[in-house]
JSON list of C-alpha atoms in Angstrom, two decimals:
[
{"chain": "A", "resi": 822, "resn": "MET", "atom": "CA", "xyz": [162.23, 61.92, 46.02]},
{"chain": "A", "resi": 823, "resn": "SER", "atom": "CA", "xyz": [158.54, 61.28, 45.95]},
{"chain": "A", "resi": 824, "resn": "SER", "atom": "CA", "xyz": [156.16, 61.64, 48.84]},
{"chain": "A", "resi": 825, "resn": "HIS", "atom": "CA", "xyz": [155.76, 58.70, 51.22]},
{"chain": "A", "resi": 826, "resn": "ARG", "atom": "CA", "xyz": [151.98, 58.72, 51.35]},
{"chain": "A", "resi": 827, "resn": "PRO", "atom": "CA", "xyz": [150.38, 55.61, 49.92]},
{"chain": "A", "resi": 828, "resn": "ALA", "atom": "CA", "xyz": [149.45, 55.66, 46.25]},
{"chain": "A", "resi": 829, "resn": "PRO", "atom": "CA", "xyz": [145.74, 56.38, 45.70]},
{"chain": "A", "resi": 830, "resn": "GLU", "atom": "CA", "xyz": [143.41, 53.44, 45.16]},
{"chain": "A", "resi": 831, "resn": "HIS", "atom": "CA", "xyz": [141.38, 53.39, 41.98]},
{"chain": "A", "resi": 832, "resn": "THR", "atom": "CA", "xyz": [138.29, 51.66, 40.69]},
{"chain": "A", "resi": 833, "resn": "HIS", "atom": "CA", "xyz": [137.98, 51.00, 36.97]},
{"chain": "A", "resi": 834, "resn": "PRO", "atom": "CA", "xyz": [134.68, 52.28, 35.50]},
{"chain": "A", "resi": 835, "resn": "ASP", "atom": "CA", "xyz": [133.85, 48.71, 34.44]},
{"chain": "A", "resi": 836, "resn": "ASP", "atom": "CA", "xyz": [133.59, 47.81, 38.12]},
{"chain": "A", "resi": 837, "resn": "VAL", "atom": "CA", "xyz": [131.44, 50.79, 39.13]},
{"chain": "A", "resi": 838, "resn": "PRO", "atom": "CA", "xyz": [127.73, 50.26, 39.86]},
{"chain": "A", "resi": 839, "resn": "LEU", "atom": "CA", "xyz": [125.32, 52.73, 38.29]},
{"chain": "A", "resi": 840, "resn": "LEU", "atom": "CA", "xyz": [124.28, 53.98, 41.71]},
{"chain": "A", "resi": 841, "resn": "ALA", "atom": "CA", "xyz": [127.88, 54.87, 42.61]},
{"chain": "A", "resi": 842, "resn": "ALA", "atom": "CA", "xyz": [128.33, 56.74, 39.34]},
{"chain": "A", "resi": 843, "resn": "LEU", "atom": "CA", "xyz": [125.13, 58.76, 39.82]},
{"chain": "A", "resi": 844, "resn": "ASP", "atom": "CA", "xyz": [125.95, 59.45, 43.45]},
{"chain": "A", "resi": 845, "resn": "ALA", "atom": "CA", "xyz": [129.46, 60.64, 42.58]},
{"chain": "A", "resi": 846, "resn": "LEU", "atom": "CA", "xyz": [128.07, 63.10, 40.03]},
{"chain": "A", "resi": 847, "resn": "ALA", "atom": "CA", "xyz": [125.15, 64.32, 42.16]},
{"chain": "A", "resi": 848, "resn": "ASP", "atom": "CA", "xyz": [127.32, 66.87, 43.95]},
{"chain": "A", "resi": 849, "resn": "PRO", "atom": "CA", "xyz": [128.16, 70.43, 42.89]},
{"chain": "A", "resi": 850, "resn": "VAL", "atom": "CA", "xyz": [131.80, 70.29, 44.02]},
{"chain": "A", "resi": 851, "resn": "ARG", "atom": "CA", "xyz": [132.45, 67.06, 42.16]},
{"chain": "A", "resi": 852, "resn": "ILE", "atom": "CA", "xyz": [130.65, 68.33, 39.05]},
{"chain": "A", "resi": 853, "resn": "GLN", "atom": "CA", "xyz": [132.91, 71.38, 39.12]},
{"chain": "A", "resi": 854, "resn": "ILE", "atom": "CA", "xyz": [136.05, 69.23, 39.43]},
{"chain": "A", "resi": 855, "resn": "VAL", "atom": "CA", "xyz": [134.93, 66.99, 36.55]},
{"chain": "A", "resi": 856, "resn": "ARG", "atom": "CA", "xyz": [134.20, 70.00, 34.34]},
{"chain": "A", "resi": 857, "resn": "GLU", "atom": "CA", "xyz": [137.55, 71.65, 35.07]},
{"chain": "A", "resi": 858, "resn": "LEU", "atom": "CA", "xyz": [139.36, 68.38, 34.42]},
{"chain": "A", "resi": 859, "resn": "ALA", "atom": "CA", "xyz": [137.55, 67.97, 31.11]},
{"chain": "A", "resi": 860, "resn": "ALA", "atom": "CA", "xyz": [138.79, 71.42, 30.09]},
{"chain": "A", "resi": 861, "resn": "SER", "atom": "CA", "xyz": [142.42, 70.71, 31.06]},
{"chain": "A", "resi": 862, "resn": "GLN", "atom": "CA", "xyz": [145.27, 68.65, 29.68]},
{"chain": "A", "resi": 863, "resn": "GLU", "atom": "CA", "xyz": [145.61, 65.28, 31.39]},
{"chain": "A", "resi": 864, "resn": "TRP", "atom": "CA", "xyz": [147.94, 65.17, 34.42]},
{"chain": "A", "resi": 865, "resn": "THR", "atom": "CA", "xyz": [148.26, 68.94, 34.59]},
{"chain": "A", "resi": 866, "resn": "ARG", "atom": "CA", "xyz": [145.85, 69.62, 37.46]},
{"chain": "A", "resi": 867, "resn": "ALA", "atom": "CA", "xyz": [146.96, 69.21, 41.06]},
{"chain": "A", "resi": 868, "resn": "CYS", "atom": "CA", "xyz": [144.26, 68.55, 43.64]},
{"chain": "A", "resi": 869, "resn": "GLY", "atom": "CA", "xyz": [144.54, 72.02, 45.12]},
{"chain": "A", "resi": 870, "resn": "SER", "atom": "CA", "xyz": [144.08, 73.79, 41.77]},
{"chain": "A", "resi": 871, "resn": "PHE", "atom": "CA", "xyz": [140.30, 73.59, 41.47]},
{"chain": "A", "resi": 872, "resn": "ASP", "atom": "CA", "xyz": [137.91, 76.45, 42.01]},
{"chain": "A", "resi": 873, "resn": "VAL", "atom": "CA", "xyz": [135.80, 74.80, 44.71]},
{"chain": "A", "resi": 874, "resn": "PRO", "atom": "CA", "xyz": [134.85, 76.23, 48.11]},
{"chain": "A", "resi": 875, "resn": "VAL", "atom": "CA", "xyz": [135.98, 73.35, 50.32]},
{"chain": "A", "resi": 876, "resn": "ARG", "atom": "CA", "xyz": [138.85, 72.69, 52.69]},
{"chain": "A", "resi": 877, "resn": "LYS", "atom": "CA", "xyz": [141.53, 70.09, 52.23]},
{"chain": "A", "resi": 878, "resn": "ALA", "atom": "CA", "xyz": [139.89, 67.25, 54.19]},
{"chain": "A", "resi": 879, "resn": "ALA", "atom": "CA", "xyz": [136.61, 67.64, 52.33]},
{"chain": "A", "resi": 880, "resn": "LEU", "atom": "CA", "xyz": [138.47, 67.87, 49.04]},
{"chain": "A", "resi": 881, "resn": "SER", "atom": "CA", "xyz": [140.27, 64.60, 49.77]},
{"chain": "A", "resi": 882, "resn": "HIS", "atom": "CA", "xyz": [136.91, 62.96, 50.35]},
{"chain": "A", "resi": 883, "resn": "HIS", "atom": "CA", "xyz": [135.56, 64.29, 47.04]},
{"chain": "A", "resi": 884, "resn": "PHE", "atom": "CA", "xyz": [138.57, 62.93, 45.16]},
{"chain": "A", "resi": 885, "resn": "SER", "atom": "CA", "xyz": [138.16, 59.60, 46.90]},
{"chain": "A", "resi": 886, "resn": "VAL", "atom": "CA", "xyz": [134.54, 59.43, 45.70]},
{"chain": "A", "resi": 887, "resn": "LEU", "atom": "CA", "xyz": [135.60, 60.40, 42.17]},
{"chain": "A", "resi": 888, "resn": "ARG", "atom": "CA", "xyz": [138.29, 57.68, 42.09]},
{"chain": "A", "resi": 889, "resn": "GLY", "atom": "CA", "xyz": [135.84, 55.14, 43.48]},
{"chain": "A", "resi": 890, "resn": "ALA", "atom": "CA", "xyz": [133.33, 55.97, 40.75]},
{"chain": "A", "resi": 891, "resn": "GLY", "atom": "CA", "xyz": [135.92, 55.50, 38.01]},
{"chain": "A", "resi": 892, "resn": "LEU", "atom": "CA", "xyz": [135.82, 59.18, 37.08]},
{"chain": "A", "resi": 893, "resn": "VAL", "atom": "CA", "xyz": [139.28, 60.33, 38.05]},
{"chain": "A", "resi": 894, "resn": "GLU", "atom": "CA", "xyz": [142.75, 58.83, 37.95]},
{"chain": "A", "resi": 895, "resn": "GLN", "atom": "CA", "xyz": [145.52, 60.23, 40.11]},
{"chain": "A", "resi": 896, "resn": "ARG", "atom": "CA", "xyz": [149.26, 59.88, 40.36]},
{"chain": "A", "resi": 897, "resn": "ASP", "atom": "CA", "xyz": [151.86, 61.41, 42.61]},
{"chain": "A", "resi": 898, "resn": "LEU", "atom": "CA", "xyz": [154.33, 63.64, 40.81]},
{"chain": "A", "resi": 899, "resn": "GLY", "atom": "CA", "xyz": [156.91, 64.70, 43.38]},
{"chain": "A", "resi": 900, "resn": "PRO", "atom": "CA", "xyz": [154.98, 66.61, 46.03]},
{"chain": "A", "resi": 901, "resn": "LYS", "atom": "CA", "xyz": [151.90, 67.01, 43.87]},
{"chain": "A", "resi": 902, "resn": "ARG", "atom": "CA", "xyz": [149.03, 64.66, 43.23]},
{"chain": "A", "resi": 903, "resn": "VAL", "atom": "CA", "xyz": [147.89, 65.21, 39.67]},
{"chain": "A", "resi": 904, "resn": "ASN", "atom": "CA", "xyz": [144.68, 64.16, 37.98]},
{"chain": "A", "resi": 905, "resn": "ARG", "atom": "CA", "xyz": [143.10, 63.11, 34.76]},
{"chain": "A", "resi": 906, "resn": "LEU", "atom": "CA", "xyz": [139.45, 62.51, 33.84]},
{"chain": "A", "resi": 907, "resn": "ARG", "atom": "CA", "xyz": [138.87, 58.89, 32.76]},
{"chain": "A", "resi": 908, "resn": "ARG", "atom": "CA", "xyz": [136.70, 60.13, 29.97]},
{"chain": "A", "resi": 909, "resn": "ALA", "atom": "CA", "xyz": [136.91, 57.33, 27.43]},
{"chain": "A", "resi": 910, "resn": "GLU", "atom": "CA", "xyz": [136.61, 54.47, 29.92]},
{"chain": "A", "resi": 911, "resn": "PHE", "atom": "CA", "xyz": [133.76, 56.11, 31.82]},
{"chain": "A", "resi": 912, "resn": "ASP", "atom": "CA", "xyz": [131.95, 56.92, 28.56]},
{"chain": "A", "resi": 913, "resn": "GLU", "atom": "CA", "xyz": [132.18, 53.32, 27.50]},
{"chain": "A", "resi": 914, "resn": "ARG", "atom": "CA", "xyz": [130.68, 52.12, 30.78]},
{"chain": "A", "resi": 915, "resn": "PHE", "atom": "CA", "xyz": [127.97, 54.84, 31.09]},
{"chain": "A", "resi": 916, "resn": "PRO", "atom": "CA", "xyz": [127.35, 56.22, 27.59]},
{"chain": "A", "resi": 917, "resn": "GLY", "atom": "CA", "xyz": [126.12, 59.80, 27.61]},
{"chain": "A", "resi": 918, "resn": "LEU", "atom": "CA", "xyz": [126.39, 60.46, 31.32]},
{"chain": "A", "resi": 919, "resn": "LEU", "atom": "CA", "xyz": [129.57, 62.55, 31.22]},
{"chain": "A", "resi": 920, "resn": "ALA", "atom": "CA", "xyz": [128.25, 64.41, 28.20]},
{"chain": "A", "resi": 921, "resn": "LEU", "atom": "CA", "xyz": [125.24, 65.54, 30.25]},
{"chain": "A", "resi": 922, "resn": "VAL", "atom": "CA", "xyz": [127.49, 66.77, 33.03]},
{"chain": "A", "resi": 923, "resn": "LEU", "atom": "CA", "xyz": [129.87, 68.54, 30.68]},
{"chain": "A", "resi": 924, "resn": "ARG", "atom": "CA", "xyz": [127.28, 70.31, 28.58]},
{"chain": "A", "resi": 925, "resn": "GLY", "atom": "CA", "xyz": [126.40, 72.50, 31.56]},
{"chain": "A", "resi": 926, "resn": "ASP", "atom": "CA", "xyz": [122.90, 73.28, 32.70]},
{"chain": "B", "resi": 1392, "resn": "MET", "atom": "CA", "xyz": [84.02, 61.50, 45.81]},
{"chain": "B", "resi": 1393, "resn": "SER", "atom": "CA", "xyz": [87.68, 62.17, 45.59]},
{"chain": "B", "resi": 1394, "resn": "SER", "atom": "CA", "xyz": [90.05, 62.58, 48.49]},
{"chain": "B", "resi": 1395, "resn": "HIS", "atom": "CA", "xyz": [90.45, 66.00, 50.08]},
{"chain": "B", "resi": 1396, "resn": "ARG", "atom": "CA", "xyz": [94.23, 66.06, 50.19]},
{"chain": "B", "resi": 1397, "resn": "PRO", "atom": "CA", "xyz": [95.82, 68.73, 48.03]},
{"chain": "B", "resi": 1398, "resn": "ALA", "atom": "CA", "xyz": [96.79, 67.75, 44.50]},
{"chain": "B", "resi": 1399, "resn": "PRO", "atom": "CA", "xyz": [100.50, 66.93, 44.17]},
{"chain": "B", "resi": 1400, "resn": "GLU", "atom": "CA", "xyz": [102.84, 69.64, 42.92]},
{"chain": "B", "resi": 1401, "resn": "HIS", "atom": "CA", "xyz": [104.89, 68.90, 39.84]},
{"chain": "B", "resi": 1402, "resn": "THR", "atom": "CA", "xyz": [108.00, 70.25, 38.18]},
{"chain": "B", "resi": 1403, "resn": "HIS", "atom": "CA", "xyz": [108.34, 69.95, 34.43]},
{"chain": "B", "resi": 1404, "resn": "PRO", "atom": "CA", "xyz": [111.64, 68.35, 33.35]},
{"chain": "B", "resi": 1405, "resn": "ASP", "atom": "CA", "xyz": [112.49, 71.54, 31.43]},
{"chain": "B", "resi": 1406, "resn": "ASP", "atom": "CA", "xyz": [112.73, 73.33, 34.77]},
{"chain": "B", "resi": 1407, "resn": "VAL", "atom": "CA", "xyz": [114.86, 70.72, 36.50]},
{"chain": "B", "resi": 1408, "resn": "PRO", "atom": "CA", "xyz": [118.56, 71.43, 37.12]},
{"chain": "B", "resi": 1409, "resn": "LEU", "atom": "CA", "xyz": [120.99, 68.64, 36.23]},
{"chain": "B", "resi": 1410, "resn": "LEU", "atom": "CA", "xyz": [121.99, 68.28, 39.87]},
{"chain": "B", "resi": 1411, "resn": "ALA", "atom": "CA", "xyz": [118.39, 67.65, 40.94]},
{"chain": "B", "resi": 1412, "resn": "ALA", "atom": "CA", "xyz": [117.97, 65.01, 38.24]},
{"chain": "B", "resi": 1413, "resn": "LEU", "atom": "CA", "xyz": [121.16, 63.18, 39.24]},
{"chain": "B", "resi": 1414, "resn": "ASP", "atom": "CA", "xyz": [120.30, 63.43, 42.91]},
{"chain": "B", "resi": 1415, "resn": "ALA", "atom": "CA", "xyz": [116.81, 62.04, 42.35]},
{"chain": "B", "resi": 1416, "resn": "LEU", "atom": "CA", "xyz": [118.21, 59.03, 40.51]},
{"chain": "B", "resi": 1417, "resn": "ALA", "atom": "CA", "xyz": [121.10, 58.39, 42.91]},
{"chain": "B", "resi": 1418, "resn": "ASP", "atom": "CA", "xyz": [118.93, 56.37, 45.25]},
{"chain": "B", "resi": 1419, "resn": "PRO", "atom": "CA", "xyz": [118.10, 52.65, 45.13]},
{"chain": "B", "resi": 1420, "resn": "VAL", "atom": "CA", "xyz": [114.45, 53.08, 46.16]},
{"chain": "B", "resi": 1421, "resn": "ARG", "atom": "CA", "xyz": [113.81, 55.74, 43.54]},
{"chain": "B", "resi": 1422, "resn": "ILE", "atom": "CA", "xyz": [115.64, 53.72, 40.86]},
{"chain": "B", "resi": 1423, "resn": "GLN", "atom": "CA", "xyz": [113.37, 50.77, 41.67]},
{"chain": "B", "resi": 1424, "resn": "ILE", "atom": "CA", "xyz": [110.24, 52.94, 41.41]},
{"chain": "B", "resi": 1425, "resn": "VAL", "atom": "CA", "xyz": [111.38, 54.37, 38.07]},
{"chain": "B", "resi": 1426, "resn": "ARG", "atom": "CA", "xyz": [112.13, 50.91, 36.70]},
{"chain": "B", "resi": 1427, "resn": "GLU", "atom": "CA", "xyz": [108.77, 49.50, 37.79]},
{"chain": "B", "resi": 1428, "resn": "LEU", "atom": "CA", "xyz": [106.97, 52.50, 36.32]},
{"chain": "B", "resi": 1429, "resn": "ALA", "atom": "CA", "xyz": [108.81, 52.05, 33.03]},
{"chain": "B", "resi": 1430, "resn": "ALA", "atom": "CA", "xyz": [107.59, 48.46, 32.90]},
{"chain": "B", "resi": 1431, "resn": "SER", "atom": "CA", "xyz": [103.95, 49.38, 33.63]},
{"chain": "B", "resi": 1432, "resn": "GLN", "atom": "CA", "xyz": [101.12, 51.03, 31.75]},
{"chain": "B", "resi": 1433, "resn": "GLU", "atom": "CA", "xyz": [100.75, 54.74, 32.56]},
{"chain": "B", "resi": 1434, "resn": "TRP", "atom": "CA", "xyz": [98.40, 55.58, 35.43]},
{"chain": "B", "resi": 1435, "resn": "THR", "atom": "CA", "xyz": [98.07, 51.97, 36.55]},
{"chain": "B", "resi": 1436, "resn": "ARG", "atom": "CA", "xyz": [100.44, 52.03, 39.52]},
{"chain": "B", "resi": 1437, "resn": "ALA", "atom": "CA", "xyz": [99.31, 53.34, 42.89]},
{"chain": "B", "resi": 1438, "resn": "CYS", "atom": "CA", "xyz": [102.00, 54.63, 45.25]},
{"chain": "B", "resi": 1439, "resn": "GLY", "atom": "CA", "xyz": [101.68, 51.64, 47.55]},
{"chain": "B", "resi": 1440, "resn": "SER", "atom": "CA", "xyz": [102.18, 49.10, 44.77]},
{"chain": "B", "resi": 1441, "resn": "PHE", "atom": "CA", "xyz": [105.97, 49.23, 44.44]},
{"chain": "B", "resi": 1442, "resn": "ASP", "atom": "CA", "xyz": [108.35, 46.60, 45.71]},
{"chain": "B", "resi": 1443, "resn": "VAL", "atom": "CA", "xyz": [110.42, 48.89, 47.93]},
{"chain": "B", "resi": 1444, "resn": "PRO", "atom": "CA", "xyz": [111.34, 48.37, 51.59]},
{"chain": "B", "resi": 1445, "resn": "VAL", "atom": "CA", "xyz": [110.21, 51.71, 52.99]},
{"chain": "B", "resi": 1446, "resn": "ARG", "atom": "CA", "xyz": [107.31, 52.91, 55.10]},
{"chain": "B", "resi": 1447, "resn": "LYS", "atom": "CA", "xyz": [104.63, 55.32, 53.99]},
{"chain": "B", "resi": 1448, "resn": "ALA", "atom": "CA", "xyz": [106.27, 58.57, 55.17]},
{"chain": "B", "resi": 1449, "resn": "ALA", "atom": "CA", "xyz": [109.56, 57.72, 53.49]},
{"chain": "B", "resi": 1450, "resn": "LEU", "atom": "CA", "xyz": [107.73, 56.67, 50.35]},
{"chain": "B", "resi": 1451, "resn": "SER", "atom": "CA", "xyz": [105.92, 60.02, 50.22]},
{"chain": "B", "resi": 1452, "resn": "HIS", "atom": "CA", "xyz": [109.29, 61.75, 50.39]},
{"chain": "B", "resi": 1453, "resn": "HIS", "atom": "CA", "xyz": [110.66, 59.63, 47.54]},
{"chain": "B", "resi": 1454, "resn": "PHE", "atom": "CA", "xyz": [107.66, 60.46, 45.35]},
{"chain": "B", "resi": 1455, "resn": "SER", "atom": "CA", "xyz": [108.06, 64.13, 46.20]},
{"chain": "B", "resi": 1456, "resn": "VAL", "atom": "CA", "xyz": [111.69, 63.99, 45.03]},
{"chain": "B", "resi": 1457, "resn": "LEU", "atom": "CA", "xyz": [110.66, 62.17, 41.84]},
{"chain": "B", "resi": 1458, "resn": "ARG", "atom": "CA", "xyz": [107.98, 64.76, 41.06]},
{"chain": "B", "resi": 1459, "resn": "GLY", "atom": "CA", "xyz": [110.43, 67.59, 41.78]},
{"chain": "B", "resi": 1460, "resn": "ALA", "atom": "CA", "xyz": [112.94, 66.10, 39.36]},
{"chain": "B", "resi": 1461, "resn": "GLY", "atom": "CA", "xyz": [110.40, 65.86, 36.57]},
{"chain": "B", "resi": 1462, "resn": "LEU", "atom": "CA", "xyz": [110.49, 62.07, 36.59]},
{"chain": "B", "resi": 1463, "resn": "VAL", "atom": "CA", "xyz": [107.02, 61.20, 37.80]},
{"chain": "B", "resi": 1464, "resn": "GLU", "atom": "CA", "xyz": [103.56, 62.62, 37.30]},
{"chain": "B", "resi": 1465, "resn": "GLN", "atom": "CA", "xyz": [100.76, 61.79, 39.73]},
{"chain": "B", "resi": 1466, "resn": "ARG", "atom": "CA", "xyz": [97.03, 62.19, 39.85]},
{"chain": "B", "resi": 1467, "resn": "ASP", "atom": "CA", "xyz": [94.41, 61.27, 42.38]},
{"chain": "B", "resi": 1468, "resn": "LEU", "atom": "CA", "xyz": [91.97, 58.66, 41.19]},
{"chain": "B", "resi": 1469, "resn": "GLY", "atom": "CA", "xyz": [89.37, 58.27, 43.88]},
{"chain": "B", "resi": 1470, "resn": "PRO", "atom": "CA", "xyz": [91.24, 57.09, 46.98]},
{"chain": "B", "resi": 1471, "resn": "LYS", "atom": "CA", "xyz": [94.34, 56.15, 45.00]},
{"chain": "B", "resi": 1472, "resn": "ARG", "atom": "CA", "xyz": [97.21, 58.29, 43.83]},
{"chain": "B", "resi": 1473, "resn": "VAL", "atom": "CA", "xyz": [98.39, 56.85, 40.54]},
{"chain": "B", "resi": 1474, "resn": "ASN", "atom": "CA", "xyz": [101.62, 57.46, 38.65]},
{"chain": "B", "resi": 1475, "resn": "ARG", "atom": "CA", "xyz": [103.24, 57.65, 35.29]},
{"chain": "B", "resi": 1476, "resn": "LEU", "atom": "CA", "xyz": [106.88, 58.01, 34.28]},
{"chain": "B", "resi": 1477, "resn": "ARG", "atom": "CA", "xyz": [107.49, 61.26, 32.33]},
{"chain": "B", "resi": 1478, "resn": "ARG", "atom": "CA", "xyz": [109.66, 59.34, 29.97]},
{"chain": "B", "resi": 1479, "resn": "ALA", "atom": "CA", "xyz": [109.49, 61.41, 26.79]},
{"chain": "B", "resi": 1480, "resn": "GLU", "atom": "CA", "xyz": [109.76, 64.82, 28.49]},
{"chain": "B", "resi": 1481, "resn": "PHE", "atom": "CA", "xyz": [112.60, 63.72, 30.76]},
{"chain": "B", "resi": 1482, "resn": "ASP", "atom": "CA", "xyz": [114.44, 62.13, 27.83]},
{"chain": "B", "resi": 1483, "resn": "GLU", "atom": "CA", "xyz": [114.22, 65.33, 25.89]},
{"chain": "B", "resi": 1484, "resn": "ARG", "atom": "CA", "xyz": [115.70, 67.32, 28.76]},
{"chain": "B", "resi": 1485, "resn": "PHE", "atom": "CA", "xyz": [118.39, 64.79, 29.77]},
{"chain": "B", "resi": 1486, "resn": "PRO", "atom": "CA", "xyz": [119.04, 62.55, 26.75]},
{"chain": "B", "resi": 1487, "resn": "GLY", "atom": "CA", "xyz": [120.28, 59.09, 27.67]},
{"chain": "B", "resi": 1488, "resn": "LEU", "atom": "CA", "xyz": [119.96, 59.40, 31.44]},
{"chain": "B", "resi": 1489, "resn": "LEU", "atom": "CA", "xyz": [116.79, 57.34, 31.83]},
{"chain": "B", "resi": 1490, "resn": "ALA", "atom": "CA", "xyz": [118.15, 54.77, 29.39]},
{"chain": "B", "resi": 1491, "resn": "LEU", "atom": "CA", "xyz": [121.14, 54.20, 31.68]},
{"chain": "B", "resi": 1492, "resn": "VAL", "atom": "CA", "xyz": [118.86, 53.72, 34.67]},
{"chain": "B", "resi": 1493, "resn": "LEU", "atom": "CA", "xyz": [116.48, 51.41, 32.82]},
{"chain": "B", "resi": 1494, "resn": "ARG", "atom": "CA", "xyz": [119.10, 49.17, 31.26]},
{"chain": "B", "resi": 1495, "resn": "GLY", "atom": "CA", "xyz": [119.95, 47.80, 34.72]},
{"chain": "B", "resi": 1496, "resn": "ASP", "atom": "CA", "xyz": [123.46, 47.31, 36.03]}
]
């Protein structure tokens, strides 16, 4: 049986303002999550599996920002919430932005 | 005679971390300044000439962030501090990022 928490709300990249996209990416924790997701198979990474130095409540907030910026899609898989990077859709809306983030510094 | 305030400090885009560039652009006032600069001749815009709803102290902070992110260069011209967008240098460091900001929403 799946968890009873409400399904996460998503925003499609097409509906994301530029400012929200920049703001979502202007954070070291969220950059790290995006980079790890880009290096992983889709739907294989649970929210707790990222190498970021934040507690659960803060992590939930970061994922909420990432969903709201059209960067991350989530689904509940039994007790786990798994993730994928919305790479193609986000690229189409903001060409080149993810590439800058993923190329490193 | 020129003003006696110290000359502004600048950071070259080559020395700007990605996070600082994203953070500088993730702000509506700074986006507006960058867009107006892009539409103006270099060195023609004084700091007080932008259509942004902030007071002088806040504006100084915004220009400091823009200089620190390698986006804006300033020089003192008599009593005025004038600006140019470091378009080519910034583009070379972060290809495509300014284009996203300048294309509008």
